Short mmCIF file of C-alpha atoms in Angstrom, two decimals:
data_model
loop_
_atom_site.label_atom_id
_atom_site.label_comp_id
_atom_site.label_asym_id
_atom_site.label_seq_id
_atom_site.Cartn_x
_atom_site.Cartn_y
_atom_site.Cartn_z
CA UNK Z 1 -39.08 -0.25 38.57
CA UNK Z 2 -39.09 -3.90 37.51
CA UNK Z 3 -35.86 -4.53 39.44
CA UNK Z 4 -37.50 -3.13 42.59
CA UNK Z 5 -40.60 -5.27 42.02
CA UNK Z 6 -38.43 -8.36 41.62
CA UNK Z 7 -36.70 -7.56 44.92
CA UNK Z 8 -40.08 -7.25 46.62
CA UNK Z 9 -41.06 -10.69 45.37
CA UNK Z 10 -37.75 -12.29 46.31
CA UNK Z 11 -37.95 -11.04 49.89
CA UNK Z 12 -41.32 -12.78 50.24
CA UNK Z 13 -39.69 -16.12 49.41
CA UNK Z 14 -36.88 -15.38 51.87
CA UNK Z 15 -39.17 -14.44 54.75
CA UNK Z 16 -42.24 -16.64 54.23
CA UNK Z 17 -41.81 -20.44 54.00
CA UNK Z 18 -45.44 -20.70 52.85
CA UNK Z 19 -44.66 -18.97 49.53
CA UNK Z 20 -44.69 -21.62 46.78
CA UNK Z 21 -44.66 -19.88 43.41
CA UNK Z 22 -44.22 -16.49 41.79
CA UNK Z 23 -47.78 -16.54 40.54
CA UNK Z 24 -49.13 -17.22 44.03
CA UNK Z 25 -47.07 -14.42 45.54
CA UNK Z 26 -47.96 -11.86 42.87
CA UNK Z 27 -51.69 -12.59 42.95
CA UNK Z 28 -52.42 -13.37 46.62
CA UNK Z 29 -49.98 -11.53 48.92
CA UNK Z 30 -51.73 -8.43 50.24
CA UNK Z 31 -48.56 -7.07 51.81
CA UNK Z 32 -46.90 -7.03 48.41
CA UNK Z 33 -49.94 -5.33 46.84
CA UNK Z 34 -49.92 -2.67 49.57
CA UNK Z 35 -46.23 -1.91 49.01
CA UNK Z 36 -46.65 -1.60 45.25
CA UNK Z 37 -49.70 0.63 45.65
CA UNK Z 38 -47.78 2.77 48.14
CA UNK Z 39 -44.92 3.29 45.71
CA UNK Z 40 -47.38 4.66 43.14
CA UNK Z 41 -49.17 6.82 45.73
CA UNK Z 42 -45.86 8.11 47.11
CA UNK Z 43 -44.79 9.14 43.62
CA UNK Z 44 -47.91 11.28 43.25
CA UNK Z 45 -47.49 12.61 46.80
CA UNK Z 46 -43.95 13.84 46.07
CA UNK Z 47 -45.31 15.67 43.02
CA UNK Z 48 -47.96 17.30 45.25
CA UNK Z 49 -50.91 15.40 43.78
CA UNK Z 50 -52.08 14.87 47.36
CA UNK Z 51 -55.70 14.02 46.65
CA UNK Z 52 -54.87 11.41 44.02
CA UNK Z 53 -52.22 9.93 46.30
CA UNK Z 54 -54.74 9.58 49.15
CA UNK Z 55 -57.31 8.01 46.85
CA UNK Z 56 -54.80 5.35 45.79
CA UNK Z 57 -53.78 4.66 49.39
CA UNK Z 58 -57.41 4.34 50.51
CA UNK Z 59 -58.30 2.00 47.65
CA UNK Z 60 -55.28 -0.10 48.62
CA UNK Z 61 -56.44 -0.06 52.25
CA UNK Z 62 -59.89 -1.29 51.21
CA UNK Z 63 -58.50 -4.28 49.30
CA UNK Z 64 -55.52 -5.19 51.54
CA UNK Z 65 -56.45 -4.11 55.08
CA UNK Z 66 -53.12 -2.26 55.23
CA UNK Z 67 -53.05 1.53 55.60
CA UNK Z 68 -49.87 3.27 54.48
CA UNK Z 69 -49.98 7.05 54.23
CA UNK Z 70 -48.64 8.14 50.82
CA UNK Z 71 -46.19 10.49 52.54
CA UNK Z 72 -44.37 7.65 54.34
CA UNK Z 73 -40.84 6.89 53.10
CA UNK Z 74 -40.15 3.17 52.69
CA UNK Z 75 -36.83 1.61 51.70
CA UNK Z 76 -36.01 -1.48 49.70
CA UNK Z 77 -36.93 -5.09 50.51
CA UNK Z 78 -39.70 -4.12 52.91
CA UNK Z 79 -41.78 -7.14 53.92
CA UNK Z 80 -45.25 -7.13 55.49
CA UNK Z 81 -46.20 -10.58 56.77
CA UNK Z 82 -49.98 -11.22 56.53
CA UNK Z 83 -50.50 -7.50 57.04
CA UNK Z 84 -54.10 -7.08 58.17
CA UNK Z 85 -54.38 -4.04 60.45
CA UNK Z 86 -50.94 -2.56 59.71
CA UNK Z 87 -50.93 1.25 59.92
CA UNK Z 88 -47.99 3.43 58.83
CA UNK Z 89 -48.16 7.18 59.40
CA UNK Z 90 -47.33 10.10 57.13
CA UNK Z 91 -43.90 11.07 58.45
CA UNK Z 92 -42.74 7.51 59.09
CA UNK Z 93 -39.36 6.60 57.59
CA UNK Z 94 -38.49 2.94 57.07
CA UNK Z 95 -35.05 1.71 56.03
CA UNK Z 96 -34.01 -1.33 54.03
CA UNK Z 97 -34.72 -4.99 54.87
CA UNK Z 98 -37.39 -4.18 57.46
CA UNK Z 99 -40.08 -6.73 58.38
CA UNK Z 100 -43.40 -6.02 60.09
CA UNK Z 101 -46.19 -8.41 61.06
CA UNK Z 102 -49.96 -8.02 61.19
CA UNK Z 103 -51.50 -5.45 63.52
CA UNK Z 104 -48.40 -3.24 63.73
CA UNK Z 105 -48.91 0.51 64.15
CA UNK Z 106 -46.19 3.03 63.33
CA UNK Z 107 -48.09 6.07 64.50
CA UNK Z 108 -48.03 9.41 66.26
CA UNK Z 109 -48.91 10.39 69.81
CA UNK Z 110 -51.09 13.45 69.20
CA UNK Z 111 -51.74 16.38 66.90
CA UNK Z 112 -48.21 17.74 66.84
CA UNK Z 113 -46.84 19.11 63.57
CA UNK Z 114 -43.71 18.12 61.70
CA UNK Z 115 -41.98 14.77 62.24
CA UNK Z 116 -44.42 12.88 64.43
CA UNK Z 117 -44.00 9.24 63.39
CA UNK Z 118 -41.18 6.75 63.98
CA UNK Z 119 -38.00 6.18 62.02
CA UNK Z 120 -37.25 2.49 61.55
CA UNK Z 121 -33.63 1.75 60.67
CA UNK Z 122 -32.30 -1.05 58.46
CA UNK Z 123 -32.88 -4.73 59.31
CA UNK Z 124 -35.39 -4.04 62.08
CA UNK Z 125 -38.21 -6.48 62.83
CA UNK Z 126 -41.52 -5.47 64.43
CA UNK Z 127 -43.67 -8.36 65.60
CA UNK Z 128 -47.42 -8.92 65.71
CA UNK Z 129 -49.52 -6.19 67.31
CA UNK Z 130 -46.61 -3.96 68.34
CA UNK Z 131 -47.21 -0.21 68.56
CA UNK Z 132 -44.34 2.19 67.90
CA UNK Z 133 -45.55 5.72 68.61
CA UNK Z 134 -44.06 9.17 68.24
CA UNK Z 135 -41.01 10.67 66.58
CA UNK Z 136 -38.58 8.05 67.87
CA UNK Z 137 -35.92 5.91 66.22
CA UNK Z 138 -35.72 2.13 66.23
CA UNK Z 139 -32.05 1.28 65.72
CA UNK Z 140 -30.51 -1.05 63.17
CA UNK Z 141 -31.00 -4.80 63.67
CA UNK Z 142 -33.45 -4.26 66.52
CA UNK Z 143 -36.51 -6.39 67.31
CA UNK Z 144 -39.80 -5.26 68.82
CA UNK Z 145 -41.66 -8.11 70.51
CA UNK Z 146 -45.31 -8.99 69.89
CA UNK Z 147 -47.78 -6.67 71.62
CA UNK Z 148 -45.13 -4.22 72.81
CA UNK Z 149 -45.82 -0.49 73.05
CA UNK Z 150 -42.67 1.50 72.30
CA UNK Z 151 -42.57 5.18 73.24
CA UNK Z 152 -38.82 5.77 73.61
CA UNK Z 153 -35.73 5.49 71.44
CA UNK Z 154 -34.39 1.97 70.86
CA UNK Z 155 -30.61 1.56 70.41
CA UNK Z 156 -29.21 -0.58 67.60
CA UNK Z 157 -29.00 -4.37 68.10
CA UNK Z 158 -31.66 -4.42 70.80
CA UNK Z 159 -34.70 -6.51 71.68
CA UNK Z 160 -37.68 -4.70 73.20
CA UNK Z 161 -40.69 -6.28 74.95
CA UNK Z 162 -43.51 -5.20 77.27
CA UNK Z 163 -45.90 -2.32 77.86
CA UNK Z 164 -44.30 0.14 77.89
CA UNK Z 165 -41.52 -1.39 75.84
CA UNK Z 166 -38.23 -2.12 77.60
CA UNK Z 167 -34.88 -3.02 76.08
CA UNK Z 168 -34.03 -6.52 77.33
CA UNK Z 169 -31.16 -7.44 75.03
CA UNK Z 170 -28.54 -5.13 73.55
CA UNK Z 171 -25.34 -6.23 71.86
CA UNK Z 172 -25.43 -9.37 73.99
CA UNK Z 173 -25.14 -11.63 70.98
CA UNK Z 174 -25.48 -11.56 67.25
CA UNK Z 175 -28.93 -10.41 66.22
CA UNK Z 176 -30.70 -12.64 63.70
CA UNK Z 177 -33.75 -11.98 61.57
CA UNK Z 178 -35.68 -14.75 63.35
CA UNK Z 179 -37.86 -13.81 66.30
CA UNK Z 180 -39.24 -16.45 68.66
CA UNK Z 181 -42.58 -14.92 69.58
CA UNK Z 182 -43.24 -17.57 72.27
CA UNK Z 183 -39.98 -17.27 74.22
CA UNK Z 184 -39.27 -13.56 74.57
CA UNK Z 185 -37.78 -12.26 77.83
CA UNK Z 186 -40.43 -10.83 80.17
CA UNK Z 187 -39.01 -8.24 82.61
CA UNK Z 188 -42.36 -7.81 84.38
CA UNK Z 189 -42.67 -11.54 85.08
CA UNK Z 190 -39.03 -11.65 86.23
CA UNK Z 191 -39.67 -8.85 88.72
CA UNK Z 192 -42.82 -10.55 90.02
CA UNK Z 193 -40.85 -13.74 90.63
CA UNK Z 194 -38.23 -11.76 92.56
CA UNK Z 195 -40.96 -10.17 94.69
CA UNK Z 196 -42.49 -13.58 95.37
CA UNK Z 197 -39.14 -14.88 96.61
CA UNK Z 198 -38.74 -11.81 98.84
CA UNK Z 199 -42.24 -12.36 100.30
CA UNK Z 200 -41.42 -15.97 101.11
CA UNK Z 201 -38.23 -14.85 102.90
CA UNK Z 202 -40.15 -12.22 104.85
CA UNK Z 203 -42.78 -14.75 105.94
CA UNK Z 204 -40.07 -17.09 107.19
CA UNK Z 205 -38.44 -14.25 109.15
CA UNK Z 206 -41.79 -13.26 110.67
CA UNK Z 207 -42.43 -16.88 111.68
CA UNK Z 208 -39.04 -17.09 113.37
CA UNK Z 209 -39.65 -13.81 115.21
CA UNK Z 210 -43.04 -15.07 116.45
CA UNK Z 211 -41.40 -18.25 117.75
CA UNK Z 212 -38.73 -16.26 119.60
CA UNK Z 213 -41.37 -13.93 121.04
CA UNK Z 214 -43.41 -16.92 122.24
CA UNK Z 215 -40.33 -18.37 123.96
CA UNK Z 216 -39.52 -15.06 125.63
CA UNK Z 217 -43.11 -14.62 126.87
CA UNK Z 218 -43.08 -18.19 128.17
CA UNK Z 219 -39.91 -17.61 130.20
CA UNK Z 220 -41.32 -14.34 131.54
CA UNK Z 221 -44.47 -16.09 132.76
CA UNK Z 222 -42.41 -18.67 134.64
#
């Protein structure tokens, strides 16, 4: 248990440059508190003490602003940055070395039974405000851009952006743990630029056709 707690603290120092001391991290990091509370709640949940598990998770939610269902399965070195508004559903499965930012939802799409929440594979990163919904899998080393809504499977080593989420990078280069929130590819904006260029070309063609028509009409009048 203490080895796992030490890992949780160490990953904070690795992922957050604002972390200055062990005491600060242990006492003030709500993401760390939420993870520790979840491990206790999950232990009771596995032993079918469902009510006690939910009480612990709801108390943790009250103090941290992070809601993790006690049934969720979370791997090692899980890091929640800031954390306010994070929601993780009951049948969610999270691998090792996963990072999520504030406002992330790992939720379901309805009232279906069974596996209804996402599976997040090792080394994935889910940025601010992203929504990953349904029983889908986010592959290893993949990144979900800020504000994206992901409803379909994401292959390993991919970057997803947009609403709905689209894969914009896959195996194109080595995936790192750093995500530049300000300079993500935007497929919608790219398509709009292409359409704008096409409209300009069409206007030029129409102008040329009008000129030719004017010349033809002028010759006909003569």
